[in-house]
Amino acid sequence: MIKFLFQSFFVRWMRKLQIRRSYVASLPADIITDIFVRLPIKSVLICRCVCKHWNTLISNPNFAKLLLTYTLPAVMIRRKHSRFFHLVEYDRIEWHERRNNTLFSGVFEVLKPNSSSIKLDPKFEIPLLGTKVYAVLVCNGLFYLSCSNNGDISLVCNPITGEFIRLPKHPPILKPCECEISRGFGFHPKTNQYKVMRILIFKHDHPMVVEMLRVGSTTWINIEVDYPKNLISISRFSVYLNGALHWLGKDVDGNVSIWAFNFDTERFQSFSIPSDQGPKVGIHEFSGFFCMTYYNEPITMWIMKRYGIEESWTPILVNSDRNINSSITMFHDYIAYHDRENKEYKIFRTDCSDNIQILCLVPTLIPLKDIIIGDNVEVHNIYSLNYPKLRFY
Amino acid sequence: MELLCIRQWISGLLPTWLSAWCIKPVGGALVRQEPEYILLALMGSPLKKIMLCSSEKEIFSVEEQVMVQHSVIINNMIEDGSYNHEESKIPLDCVDSKTLKKVIDYCTHHTHHHNDNQEDLEAWDAQFLNVDSNGLYDLLMAANYLEIRNLLDLIYGTIKNMIKGKKIDEIRRIFNIKDHGFTPEEEEQNRKEYPHFY
């Protein structure tokens, strides 16, 4: 009898000891994975370094795909020409319920010119030894960076994982006169390829030169396009949406229209703008729709409810509190969109000068080699290079 | 339209009528039941109870409605008829008594207080999860085994808050990870690449 009691106590005591010792080791993999997908990206990266077991789970390519389905869109902010990018994740902003929406004041601390306290983290540095990063375009969580004005150094990278691919040099610009350079970075869903474009518009009647590179290949291709001859300039950076790149184009009469390059047809198509409210305009993607903003007083935003159909331009009200679940408000120089129900937010700059650049992306951990199709694609990692100023905050 | 409703009403009441006549459908046949159950059937028995047996062989009696609403496993067991109300108990060998009691507590509270306002429910949940880490672990395994979705989400949220915003050393301490399993080279590499995570 006593022996029986002793045995049962002993067994229970041993079991308790076991649990205390191997709390985490005995959690099944699918439970741990379920927990990881609910964490913000920074915490996922931290958990990757906590222990080998967690590292294996997170480094699994299927995990990255699963995480992408849970990840909320985030915003990355950088100062002009800076190599430092700040990631602002939805979970890490403190959302207050006050009506005047000062919830963004924390976000914009870092954007004040002399702010010494960097309130946003994590911060990602792309270490390219002292060069400025001139152009950054984002598509599906990847960045295209152009690090010198003549396009010698450019790369496509995933800032979260640090992987990047160097792109081949641009072909030299042969025409003698001045030209404007516009860039685009987008994704072609049919062929699953990322494409970079460069458009040169020359003064004095030289034809436009359009070059395209499929990321993963080694040569830039010249594309012959039809375009109206009175198109004299287009915006410097494209907006990617629906398998096409969009630029704002201006003709000799000063009329503004939208030029879309479709990757399927490899042709330009133009849309007219919704209304004639002045020269200061911007285009961007908003909740899956193509959006145009007029930076007047007051600011007006129009979205193209059905893509490609000009009659479907619909104005959205800024500063309207009609919907309690989502709101668009003006705050200093920014327009902020917050959807409480779907946990989405977006920030747009209203000032056209690009002192601060705002990039909207969905952070992803998917390795580049699974995304970029090509022969002999060499993937490097900024965190494994021996740069002296290598930091990841 | 009315005919359809009447038919549904009749077919809904059929089992009660049959049981009132002491006839029970078993495996396609109709079998005469024991008389004791006539009374129960006539009463309508909304508070039908089921027996859950913990790993320590302790038996807990719980309203069927409560468990069926929350636990997918128990719901499936009862629906496919493998659970015999009169005789058997559901053996839950993976769950000990203390945890089972807590799980039953959670399900009962959420069924009965379903219409309370959100804040009260959240406050109760926070109080409910005020347990030590072993208790949390046991609850997590039980909720996973019984497939109780909302309890699982609640515990996930708690663990997520334990991880969010913490650095690596703190996380290792909280989850009692004594041996991280990296080789010394790997650990050093990580510390070099991500110094601010430690």
Coordinates of C-alpha atoms in Angstrom, one line a residue:
Chain A
M1 CA 0.0 0.0 0.0
I2 CA 2.7 2.4 1.1
K3 CA 4.8 1.4 -1.9
F4 CA 1.9 2.1 -4.2
L5 CA 1.4 5.6 -2.7
F6 CA 5.1 6.3 -2.9
Q7 CA 5.2 5.2 -6.5
S8 CA 2.3 7.4 -7.6
F9 CA 3.8 10.4 -5.8
F10 CA 7.2 9.8 -7.4
V11 CA 5.7 9.4 -10.8
R12 CA 3.8 12.6 -10.5
W13 CA 6.8 14.5 -9.2
M14 CA 9.0 13.3 -12.1
R15 CA 6.3 14.3 -14.6
K16 CA 6.2 17.8 -13.1
L17 CA 9.9 18.1 -13.2
Q18 CA 9.9 17.0 -16.8
I19 CA 7.4 19.6 -17.8
R20 CA 9.3 22.3 -16.1
R21 CA 12.5 21.4 -17.8
S22 CA 11.2 20.9 -21.3
Y23 CA 8.3 23.3 -21.5
V24 CA 8.9 24.5 -25.0
A25 CA 10.7 21.5 -26.4
S26 CA 7.6 19.4 -26.0
L27 CA 5.2 21.8 -27.7
P28 CA 4.2 20.3 -31.0
A29 CA 5.5 22.1 -34.1
D30 CA 2.1 23.2 -35.4
I31 CA 1.3 25.0 -32.1
I32 CA 4.6 26.9 -32.1
T33 CA 4.1 27.8 -35.8
D34 CA 0.6 29.0 -35.0
I35 CA 2.1 31.3 -32.4
F36 CA 4.8 32.6 -34.7
V37 CA 2.5 33.6 -37.5
R38 CA 0.7 35.9 -35.1
L39 CA 3.9 37.8 -34.2
P40 CA 5.1 41.0 -35.9
I41 CA 8.0 40.5 -38.2
K42 CA 10.6 41.9 -35.8
S43 CA 9.6 39.3 -33.2
V44 CA 9.7 36.5 -35.8
L45 CA 13.3 37.5 -36.6
I46 CA 14.1 37.5 -32.9
C47 CA 12.6 34.1 -32.4
R48 CA 14.7 32.8 -35.2
C49 CA 17.8 33.4 -33.0
V50 CA 16.3 32.1 -29.7
C51 CA 17.0 28.4 -30.2
K52 CA 17.8 25.9 -32.9
H53 CA 14.4 24.3 -32.8
W54 CA 12.6 27.6 -33.5
N55 CA 15.2 28.4 -36.1
T56 CA 14.4 25.3 -38.0
L57 CA 10.7 26.0 -37.9
I58 CA 11.1 29.6 -39.1
S59 CA 13.6 28.8 -41.8
N60 CA 11.3 26.4 -43.3
P61 CA 10.2 27.8 -46.7
N62 CA 6.6 26.7 -46.1
F63 CA 6.6 28.8 -42.9
A64 CA 7.5 31.9 -44.9
K65 CA 4.5 31.3 -47.2
L66 CA 2.2 30.7 -44.3
L67 CA 3.4 33.9 -42.6
L68 CA 2.7 35.9 -45.6
T69 CA -1.0 35.1 -45.4
Y70 CA -1.1 36.5 -41.9
T71 CA 1.2 39.5 -42.4
L72 CA -0.4 42.9 -42.3
P73 CA 0.8 45.6 -44.7
A74 CA 3.4 47.8 -43.2
V75 CA 5.1 51.0 -44.1
M76 CA 8.8 51.8 -44.5
I77 CA 10.1 55.3 -44.2
R78 CA 13.4 56.8 -45.1
R79 CA 14.9 60.2 -45.5
K80 CA 16.1 61.5 -48.8
H81 CA 19.0 59.5 -50.2
S82 CA 19.4 57.7 -46.9
R83 CA 20.3 54.1 -46.6
F84 CA 18.3 53.7 -43.4
F85 CA 14.8 52.4 -43.6
H86 CA 12.4 52.3 -40.7
L87 CA 9.8 49.7 -40.6
V88 CA 6.5 50.6 -39.0
E89 CA 4.4 47.6 -38.4
Y90 CA 0.7 47.8 -37.6
D91 CA 1.0 46.0 -34.3
R92 CA 3.7 48.3 -33.0
I93 CA 1.8 51.6 -33.4
E94 CA -0.2 52.6 -30.4
W95 CA -3.6 53.2 -31.8
H96 CA -5.6 55.6 -29.7
E97 CA -9.3 56.1 -30.0
R98 CA -9.2 59.9 -29.8
R99 CA -11.1 61.7 -32.5
N100 CA -8.4 64.0 -33.7
N101 CA -6.2 61.1 -34.6
T102 CA -3.0 62.1 -32.9
L103 CA -2.2 58.4 -33.1
F104 CA 0.2 59.1 -35.8
S105 CA 2.3 61.5 -33.8
G106 CA 4.5 58.7 -32.6
V107 CA 5.0 57.5 -36.2
F108 CA 6.2 60.9 -37.3
E109 CA 8.6 61.7 -34.5
V110 CA 11.5 60.4 -36.6
L111 CA 10.5 62.5 -39.6
K112 CA 11.1 65.8 -37.9
P113 CA 14.3 67.2 -39.4
N114 CA 16.4 67.4 -36.3
S115 CA 15.0 64.6 -34.4
S116 CA 17.8 62.9 -32.5
S117 CA 15.7 60.2 -30.9
I118 CA 14.8 57.6 -33.4
K119 CA 11.5 56.3 -32.1
L120 CA 10.9 53.8 -34.8
D121 CA 12.6 50.5 -34.9
P122 CA 13.6 48.1 -36.4
K123 CA 15.8 50.0 -38.7
F124 CA 17.4 48.4 -41.7
E125 CA 20.6 49.7 -43.2
I126 CA 21.6 48.8 -46.7
P127 CA 25.4 49.0 -46.5
L128 CA 26.8 50.0 -49.8
L129 CA 29.9 51.8 -48.6
G130 CA 29.0 55.4 -48.7
T131 CA 26.9 55.6 -51.7
K132 CA 23.6 57.3 -51.6
V133 CA 20.5 55.4 -52.5
Y134 CA 18.8 57.5 -55.1
A135 CA 15.8 55.6 -56.0
V136 CA 13.7 53.1 -54.2
L137 CA 10.8 51.3 -55.7
V138 CA 8.8 48.7 -54.0
C139 CA 6.7 45.8 -55.3
N140 CA 5.3 42.9 -53.3
G141 CA 7.7 43.3 -50.4
L142 CA 10.9 43.6 -52.5
F143 CA 12.9 46.8 -53.1
Y144 CA 14.6 48.0 -56.2
L145 CA 17.4 50.3 -55.3
S146 CA 19.4 52.4 -57.6
C147 CA 22.5 53.6 -56.0
S148 CA 24.0 56.0 -58.5
N149 CA 22.5 58.3 -61.0
N150 CA 23.8 56.6 -64.1
G151 CA 22.5 53.3 -63.0
D152 CA 25.7 51.4 -62.4
I153 CA 24.8 50.0 -59.1
S154 CA 21.3 48.8 -58.8
L155 CA 19.9 45.9 -56.9
V156 CA 16.7 44.1 -55.9
C157 CA 16.6 43.2 -52.3
N158 CA 14.3 42.1 -49.5
P159 CA 15.1 44.5 -46.7
I160 CA 13.7 42.1 -44.0
T161 CA 15.8 39.1 -44.8
G162 CA 18.7 41.1 -46.2
E163 CA 19.0 39.1 -49.4
F164 CA 19.8 40.9 -52.5
I165 CA 20.7 40.4 -56.2
R166 CA 22.8 42.8 -58.2
L167 CA 21.3 43.8 -61.4
P168 CA 23.4 44.1 -64.6
K169 CA 24.5 47.6 -65.7
H170 CA 22.3 49.7 -67.8
P171 CA 23.3 50.1 -71.4
P172 CA 25.0 53.4 -71.9
I173 CA 22.9 56.4 -73.0
L174 CA 23.9 57.1 -76.6
K175 CA 21.9 60.1 -77.5
P176 CA 23.8 63.3 -76.9
C177 CA 21.2 65.6 -75.5
E178 CA 19.6 65.8 -72.1
C179 CA 17.1 63.3 -71.0
E180 CA 14.8 62.6 -68.1
I181 CA 15.1 59.2 -66.6
S182 CA 12.1 57.4 -65.2
R183 CA 12.0 54.0 -63.5
G184 CA 9.6 51.3 -62.8
F185 CA 9.6 48.0 -60.8
G186 CA 6.8 45.6 -61.1
F187 CA 5.7 42.0 -61.2
H188 CA 4.3 40.1 -64.1
P189 CA 1.9 37.5 -62.7
K190 CA 1.6 35.4 -65.8
T191 CA 5.3 34.6 -66.0
N192 CA 5.9 35.0 -62.3
Q193 CA 8.8 37.4 -63.0
Y194 CA 9.9 40.7 -61.6
K195 CA 10.7 43.3 -64.1
V196 CA 12.6 46.6 -63.9
M197 CA 12.1 49.3 -66.5
R198 CA 13.9 52.5 -67.4
I199 CA 12.4 55.1 -69.7
L200 CA 14.5 57.9 -71.2
I201 CA 12.7 60.9 -72.6
F202 CA 14.8 63.2 -74.6
K203 CA 14.2 66.8 -75.4
H204 CA 14.4 67.9 -79.0
D205 CA 12.3 65.3 -80.6
H206 CA 14.4 62.2 -80.1
P207 CA 12.3 59.2 -79.7
M208 CA 11.7 57.8 -76.2
V209 CA 13.8 54.9 -75.2
V210 CA 12.3 52.2 -73.1
E211 CA 14.4 49.5 -71.6
M212 CA 13.3 46.5 -69.6
L213 CA 15.1 43.9 -67.6
R214 CA 13.7 40.7 -66.3
V215 CA 15.2 40.2 -62.8
G216 CA 17.3 37.2 -63.1
S217 CA 18.5 37.7 -66.6
T218 CA 21.7 39.5 -67.6
T219 CA 20.7 41.9 -70.3
W220 CA 18.5 44.9 -70.7
I221 CA 16.1 44.7 -73.6
N222 CA 15.0 47.7 -75.7
I223 CA 11.3 47.8 -76.3
E224 CA 9.7 49.5 -79.2
V225 CA 6.5 51.3 -78.1
D226 CA 4.0 53.5 -79.7
Y227 CA 3.4 56.6 -77.8
P228 CA 2.0 60.0 -78.8
K229 CA 4.7 62.4 -79.9
N230 CA 3.6 65.3 -77.8
L231 CA 4.3 63.4 -74.6
I232 CA 7.2 65.4 -73.2
S233 CA 7.7 64.1 -69.7
I234 CA 6.6 61.4 -67.3
S235 CA 6.9 61.0 -63.5
R236 CA 10.1 59.6 -62.2
F237 CA 8.8 56.6 -60.4
S238 CA 6.1 54.2 -61.3
V239 CA 3.2 52.8 -59.4
Y240 CA 2.7 49.1 -59.7
L241 CA -0.8 47.7 -59.7
N242 CA -2.5 44.8 -61.4
G243 CA 0.4 43.6 -63.5
A244 CA 1.1 47.0 -65.0
L245 CA 3.3 50.0 -64.2
H246 CA 1.8 53.5 -64.2
W247 CA 3.3 56.9 -64.6
L248 CA 1.9 60.3 -64.9
G249 CA 2.6 61.8 -68.2
K250 CA 2.5 65.4 -69.4
D251 CA 2.2 66.6 -72.9
V252 CA 3.2 69.8 -74.6
D253 CA -0.1 71.5 -73.8
G254 CA 0.3 70.8 -70.1
N255 CA -2.4 68.1 -70.0
V256 CA -1.8 65.4 -67.5
S257 CA -2.7 61.8 -68.1
I258 CA -1.9 58.4 -66.7
W259 CA 0.3 56.1 -68.7
A260 CA 0.1 52.4 -68.0
F261 CA 2.6 49.8 -69.3
N262 CA 1.0 46.4 -69.3
F263 CA 3.5 43.5 -69.0
D264 CA 1.2 41.2 -70.9
T265 CA 0.8 43.3 -74.0
E266 CA 4.0 45.3 -73.6
R267 CA 2.2 48.4 -74.7
F268 CA 1.3 51.7 -73.2
Q269 CA -2.2 52.6 -72.5
S270 CA -3.4 55.9 -71.3
F271 CA -6.2 56.9 -68.9
S272 CA -7.5 60.3 -68.5
I273 CA -7.5 61.9 -65.0
P274 CA -10.7 62.4 -63.2
S275 CA -10.7 66.2 -63.0
D276 CA -8.8 69.2 -63.7
Q277 CA -7.9 70.4 -60.3
G278 CA -4.4 71.7 -60.8
P279 CA -0.9 70.6 -61.5
K280 CA 0.1 69.2 -58.1
V281 CA -1.0 65.6 -58.3
G282 CA 0.2 62.2 -57.2
I283 CA -0.7 58.6 -58.0
H284 CA -0.5 55.6 -55.8
E285 CA -2.1 52.3 -54.9
F286 CA -4.7 52.3 -52.2
S287 CA -6.5 49.2 -50.9
G288 CA -6.0 47.5 -54.3
F289 CA -7.3 50.4 -56.3
F290 CA -5.6 52.9 -58.4
C291 CA -5.7 56.3 -56.7
M292 CA -5.0 59.8 -57.7
T293 CA -4.6 62.7 -55.2
Y294 CA -4.8 66.4 -55.9
Y295 CA -2.7 68.3 -53.5
N296 CA -4.8 71.4 -53.3
E297 CA -6.7 73.0 -50.5
P298 CA -8.6 70.9 -49.6
I299 CA -6.9 67.7 -50.7
T300 CA -9.0 65.4 -52.8
M301 CA -8.5 61.7 -53.6
W302 CA -10.1 59.8 -56.4
I303 CA -10.0 56.1 -56.8
M304 CA -10.6 54.1 -60.0
K305 CA -13.3 51.7 -58.8
R306 CA -13.0 49.5 -61.8
Y307 CA -9.5 49.4 -63.2
G308 CA -9.2 50.7 -66.7
I309 CA -12.6 52.2 -66.9
E310 CA -12.3 56.0 -66.8
E311 CA -15.9 56.5 -65.9
S312 CA -15.4 54.7 -62.6
W313 CA -13.3 57.5 -61.0
T314 CA -14.9 58.1 -57.6
P315 CA -13.9 60.8 -55.1
I316 CA -13.2 59.8 -51.6
L317 CA -13.6 62.1 -48.7
V318 CA -10.6 63.0 -46.6
N319 CA -11.2 63.8 -43.0
S320 CA -14.6 62.2 -43.0
D321 CA -15.6 60.5 -39.8
R322 CA -18.6 58.8 -41.3
N323 CA -17.3 55.3 -41.0
I324 CA -16.2 54.4 -37.5
N325 CA -14.2 51.4 -38.6
S326 CA -12.0 53.2 -41.2
S327 CA -10.9 56.7 -41.5
I328 CA -8.8 58.9 -43.7
T329 CA -7.4 61.9 -42.0
M330 CA -4.9 64.7 -42.7
F331 CA -2.1 65.1 -40.3
H332 CA 0.6 67.7 -40.9
D333 CA 1.9 66.9 -44.4
Y334 CA 0.4 63.4 -44.5
I335 CA -2.7 61.6 -45.2
A336 CA -3.2 58.6 -43.0
Y337 CA -5.6 55.8 -43.7
H338 CA -6.6 53.4 -40.9
D339 CA -9.0 50.5 -41.2
R340 CA -9.6 49.2 -37.7
E341 CA -11.5 46.1 -38.8
N342 CA -9.0 44.8 -41.3
K343 CA -6.0 46.1 -39.4
E344 CA -4.7 48.1 -42.3
Y345 CA -3.1 51.4 -42.5
K346 CA -1.4 53.5 -45.1
I347 CA 0.4 56.8 -45.1
F348 CA 0.7 59.2 -48.0
R349 CA 2.8 62.3 -48.3
T350 CA 1.0 65.3 -49.5
D351 CA 4.0 67.5 -50.1
C352 CA 5.5 66.7 -53.5
S353 CA 9.1 67.2 -52.5
D354 CA 10.6 63.9 -51.7
N355 CA 12.4 64.8 -48.5
I356 CA 10.9 61.7 -46.9
Q357 CA 9.9 58.7 -48.8
I358 CA 7.2 56.4 -47.8
L359 CA 7.0 52.9 -49.1
C360 CA 4.1 50.5 -48.5
L361 CA 4.9 46.9 -48.5
V362 CA 3.9 43.5 -47.0
P363 CA 7.0 42.3 -45.2
T364 CA 8.0 38.8 -46.3
L365 CA 10.5 36.2 -45.3
I366 CA 10.3 34.2 -48.5
P367 CA 13.8 33.6 -49.8
L368 CA 14.8 35.3 -53.0
K369 CA 15.8 32.2 -54.7
D370 CA 12.2 31.0 -54.6
I371 CA 10.9 34.2 -56.2
I372 CA 13.5 35.2 -58.8
I373 CA 13.6 32.9 -61.7
G374 CA 16.8 32.9 -63.7
D375 CA 20.0 31.0 -64.4
N376 CA 22.9 31.5 -62.1
V377 CA 21.1 34.0 -60.0
E378 CA 23.5 34.9 -57.2
V379 CA 21.8 35.9 -54.0
H380 CA 23.9 37.7 -51.4
N381 CA 23.0 38.8 -48.0
I382 CA 23.8 42.2 -46.6
Y383 CA 24.0 40.7 -43.1
S384 CA 26.7 38.3 -44.1
L385 CA 29.0 40.8 -45.8
N386 CA 31.9 42.1 -44.0
Y387 CA 31.1 45.7 -44.1
P388 CA 32.4 47.8 -41.2
K389 CA 29.2 49.7 -40.5
L390 CA 27.0 46.6 -40.6
R391 CA 24.1 47.1 -38.2
F392 CA 20.6 45.8 -37.7
Y393 CA 18.8 47.7 -35.0
Chain B
M1 CA -43.6 26.9 -47.9
E2 CA -45.7 26.1 -44.9
L3 CA -45.6 22.4 -45.7
L4 CA -41.8 22.5 -45.6
C5 CA -41.8 24.1 -42.2
I6 CA -44.3 21.7 -40.9
R7 CA -42.3 18.8 -42.2
Q8 CA -39.1 20.1 -40.5
W9 CA -41.0 20.6 -37.3
I10 CA -42.3 17.1 -37.4
S11 CA -38.9 15.6 -38.2
G12 CA -37.4 17.7 -35.4
L13 CA -39.8 16.3 -32.9
L14 CA -39.7 12.8 -34.1
P15 CA -36.9 11.6 -31.8
T16 CA -38.7 13.1 -28.8
W17 CA -41.9 11.3 -29.8
L18 CA -40.1 8.1 -30.4
S19 CA -38.4 8.3 -27.1
A20 CA -41.6 9.1 -25.4
W21 CA -42.9 5.8 -26.7
C22 CA -39.7 4.2 -25.4
I23 CA -38.5 3.5 -28.9
K24 CA -35.0 4.4 -29.8
P25 CA -33.3 4.2 -33.2
V26 CA -30.2 2.1 -32.8
G27 CA -28.2 1.2 -35.9
G28 CA -31.1 1.6 -38.3
A29 CA -33.5 -0.4 -36.2
L30 CA -36.0 0.8 -33.6
V31 CA -35.4 -0.7 -30.2
R32 CA -37.6 -0.5 -27.2
Q33 CA -36.0 1.4 -24.3
E34 CA -36.1 0.9 -20.6
P35 CA -39.0 2.5 -18.9
E36 CA -36.8 4.7 -16.6
Y37 CA -35.9 6.8 -19.5
I38 CA -39.5 7.6 -20.4
L39 CA -39.7 10.2 -17.7
L40 CA -36.4 11.8 -18.7
A41 CA -37.5 12.0 -22.3
L42 CA -40.9 13.5 -21.4
M43 CA -39.1 16.2 -19.4
G44 CA -37.3 17.3 -22.5
S45 CA -33.9 17.2 -20.7
P46 CA -32.3 20.3 -21.9
L47 CA -29.6 19.8 -19.3
K48 CA -28.3 16.6 -20.7
K49 CA -25.0 15.9 -19.1
I50 CA -22.0 14.0 -20.3
M51 CA -19.1 12.5 -18.3
L52 CA -15.6 13.5 -18.9
C53 CA -12.8 11.4 -17.4
S54 CA -9.4 12.9 -16.7
S55 CA -6.1 11.2 -16.9
E56 CA -6.2 10.7 -13.1
K57 CA -9.5 8.8 -13.5
E58 CA -11.6 11.6 -12.0
I59 CA -15.0 12.1 -13.5
F60 CA -16.5 15.4 -14.3
S61 CA -20.1 15.9 -15.2
V62 CA -20.8 18.7 -17.7
E63 CA -23.8 19.9 -19.7
E64 CA -23.6 18.4 -23.1
Q65 CA -24.6 21.7 -24.7
V66 CA -21.6 23.5 -23.2
M67 CA -19.0 21.1 -24.4
V68 CA -20.5 20.5 -27.8
Q69 CA -20.5 24.3 -28.5
H70 CA -16.8 24.7 -27.7
S71 CA -15.0 21.5 -28.4
V72 CA -14.9 20.1 -31.9
I73 CA -13.6 16.7 -30.7
I74 CA -16.5 16.2 -28.3
N75 CA -19.0 17.5 -30.7
N76 CA -17.8 15.0 -33.3
M77 CA -17.9 12.2 -30.8
I78 CA -21.5 12.9 -29.8
E79 CA -22.7 13.5 -33.3
D80 CA -21.4 10.4 -34.8
G81 CA -22.9 8.4 -32.1
S82 CA -19.8 6.8 -30.7
Y83 CA -20.7 8.2 -27.3
N84 CA -23.4 6.3 -25.4
H85 CA -25.1 8.6 -23.0
E86 CA -26.2 6.1 -20.4
E87 CA -23.1 4.1 -20.0
S88 CA -19.9 5.6 -21.1
K89 CA -17.7 8.5 -20.2
I90 CA -15.3 10.2 -22.5
P91 CA -11.8 9.4 -21.5
L92 CA -9.3 12.2 -21.9
D93 CA -6.0 10.7 -21.0
C94 CA -4.0 13.7 -22.1
V95 CA -5.7 16.1 -19.7
D96 CA -5.3 16.0 -15.9
S97 CA -8.0 16.9 -13.5
K98 CA -6.9 20.4 -12.6
T99 CA -6.7 21.4 -16.2
L100 CA -9.9 19.7 -17.2
K101 CA -11.7 21.5 -14.4
K102 CA -10.4 24.8 -15.7
V103 CA -11.3 24.0 -19.3
I104 CA -14.9 23.1 -18.2
D105 CA -15.0 26.3 -16.3
Y106 CA -14.0 28.3 -19.4
C107 CA -16.6 26.6 -21.6
T108 CA -19.3 26.9 -19.1
H109 CA -18.7 30.5 -18.5
H110 CA -18.5 31.4 -22.1
T111 CA -21.8 29.5 -22.9
H112 CA -23.7 31.1 -20.1
H113 CA -22.3 34.6 -20.3
H114 CA -22.3 34.6 -24.1
N115 CA -24.3 37.9 -24.2
D116 CA -22.2 39.8 -21.8
N117 CA -20.4 42.9 -23.1
Q118 CA -16.9 42.5 -24.5
E119 CA -15.0 44.2 -21.7
D120 CA -16.4 41.9 -19.0
L121 CA -15.6 38.8 -21.0
E122 CA -12.1 40.0 -21.6
A123 CA -11.6 40.8 -18.0
W124 CA -12.8 37.3 -17.0
D125 CA -10.5 35.8 -19.6
A126 CA -7.5 37.7 -18.3
Q127 CA -8.3 36.5 -14.8
F128 CA -8.7 33.0 -16.1
L129 CA -5.3 32.9 -17.6
N130 CA -3.6 34.2 -14.5
V131 CA -1.8 30.9 -14.0
D132 CA 1.9 29.9 -13.9
S133 CA 3.7 28.7 -17.0
N134 CA 3.1 25.1 -16.3
G135 CA -0.6 25.7 -16.0
L136 CA -0.6 27.6 -19.2
Y137 CA 1.2 24.8 -21.0
D138 CA -1.3 22.3 -19.7
L139 CA -4.2 24.5 -20.8
L140 CA -2.7 24.9 -24.2
M141 CA -2.2 21.2 -24.7
A142 CA -5.8 20.5 -23.5
A143 CA -7.3 23.2 -25.7
N144 CA -5.3 21.8 -28.7
Y145 CA -6.4 18.2 -28.0
L146 CA -10.0 19.1 -27.5
E147 CA -9.9 21.6 -30.4
I148 CA -11.5 24.5 -28.5
R149 CA -10.8 27.3 -31.0
N150 CA -11.5 30.4 -28.8
L151 CA -9.5 29.1 -25.8
L152 CA -6.7 28.3 -28.2
D153 CA -6.7 31.8 -29.7
L154 CA -6.8 33.3 -26.2
I155 CA -3.8 31.4 -25.1
Y156 CA -2.0 32.2 -28.3
G157 CA -2.6 35.8 -27.7
T158 CA -1.1 35.6 -24.2
I159 CA 2.0 33.8 -25.4
K160 CA 2.3 36.3 -28.2
N161 CA 2.4 39.1 -25.7
M162 CA 5.0 37.2 -23.7
I163 CA 7.3 37.2 -26.8
K164 CA 6.5 40.6 -28.4
G165 CA 8.9 43.3 -27.6
K166 CA 11.3 41.1 -25.7
K167 CA 14.9 40.4 -26.5
I168 CA 16.4 37.0 -27.0
D169 CA 17.9 36.5 -23.6
E170 CA 14.6 37.5 -22.0
I171 CA 12.7 35.0 -24.1
R172 CA 15.1 32.2 -23.3
R173 CA 14.5 33.0 -19.6
I174 CA 10.7 33.1 -19.8
F175 CA 10.4 29.9 -21.7
N176 CA 13.1 28.2 -19.7
I177 CA 15.3 27.4 -22.7
K178 CA 18.5 26.4 -21.1
D179 CA 20.1 24.9 -24.1
H180 CA 19.6 26.8 -27.3
G181 CA 21.0 24.2 -29.5
F182 CA 23.2 26.4 -31.7
T183 CA 26.8 25.6 -32.2
P184 CA 29.2 28.2 -30.7
E185 CA 30.0 29.5 -34.2
E186 CA 26.3 29.9 -35.0
E187 CA 25.6 31.7 -31.8
E188 CA 28.5 34.0 -32.3
Q189 CA 27.4 34.7 -35.8
N190 CA 23.9 35.6 -34.6
R191 CA 25.3 37.9 -32.0
K192 CA 27.4 39.7 -34.6
E193 CA 24.6 40.1 -37.1
Y194 CA 21.9 41.1 -34.7
P195 CA 23.6 42.6 -31.6
H196 CA 20.5 44.6 -30.6
F197 CA 18.4 41.6 -30.4
Y198 CA 20.2 40.3 -27.3

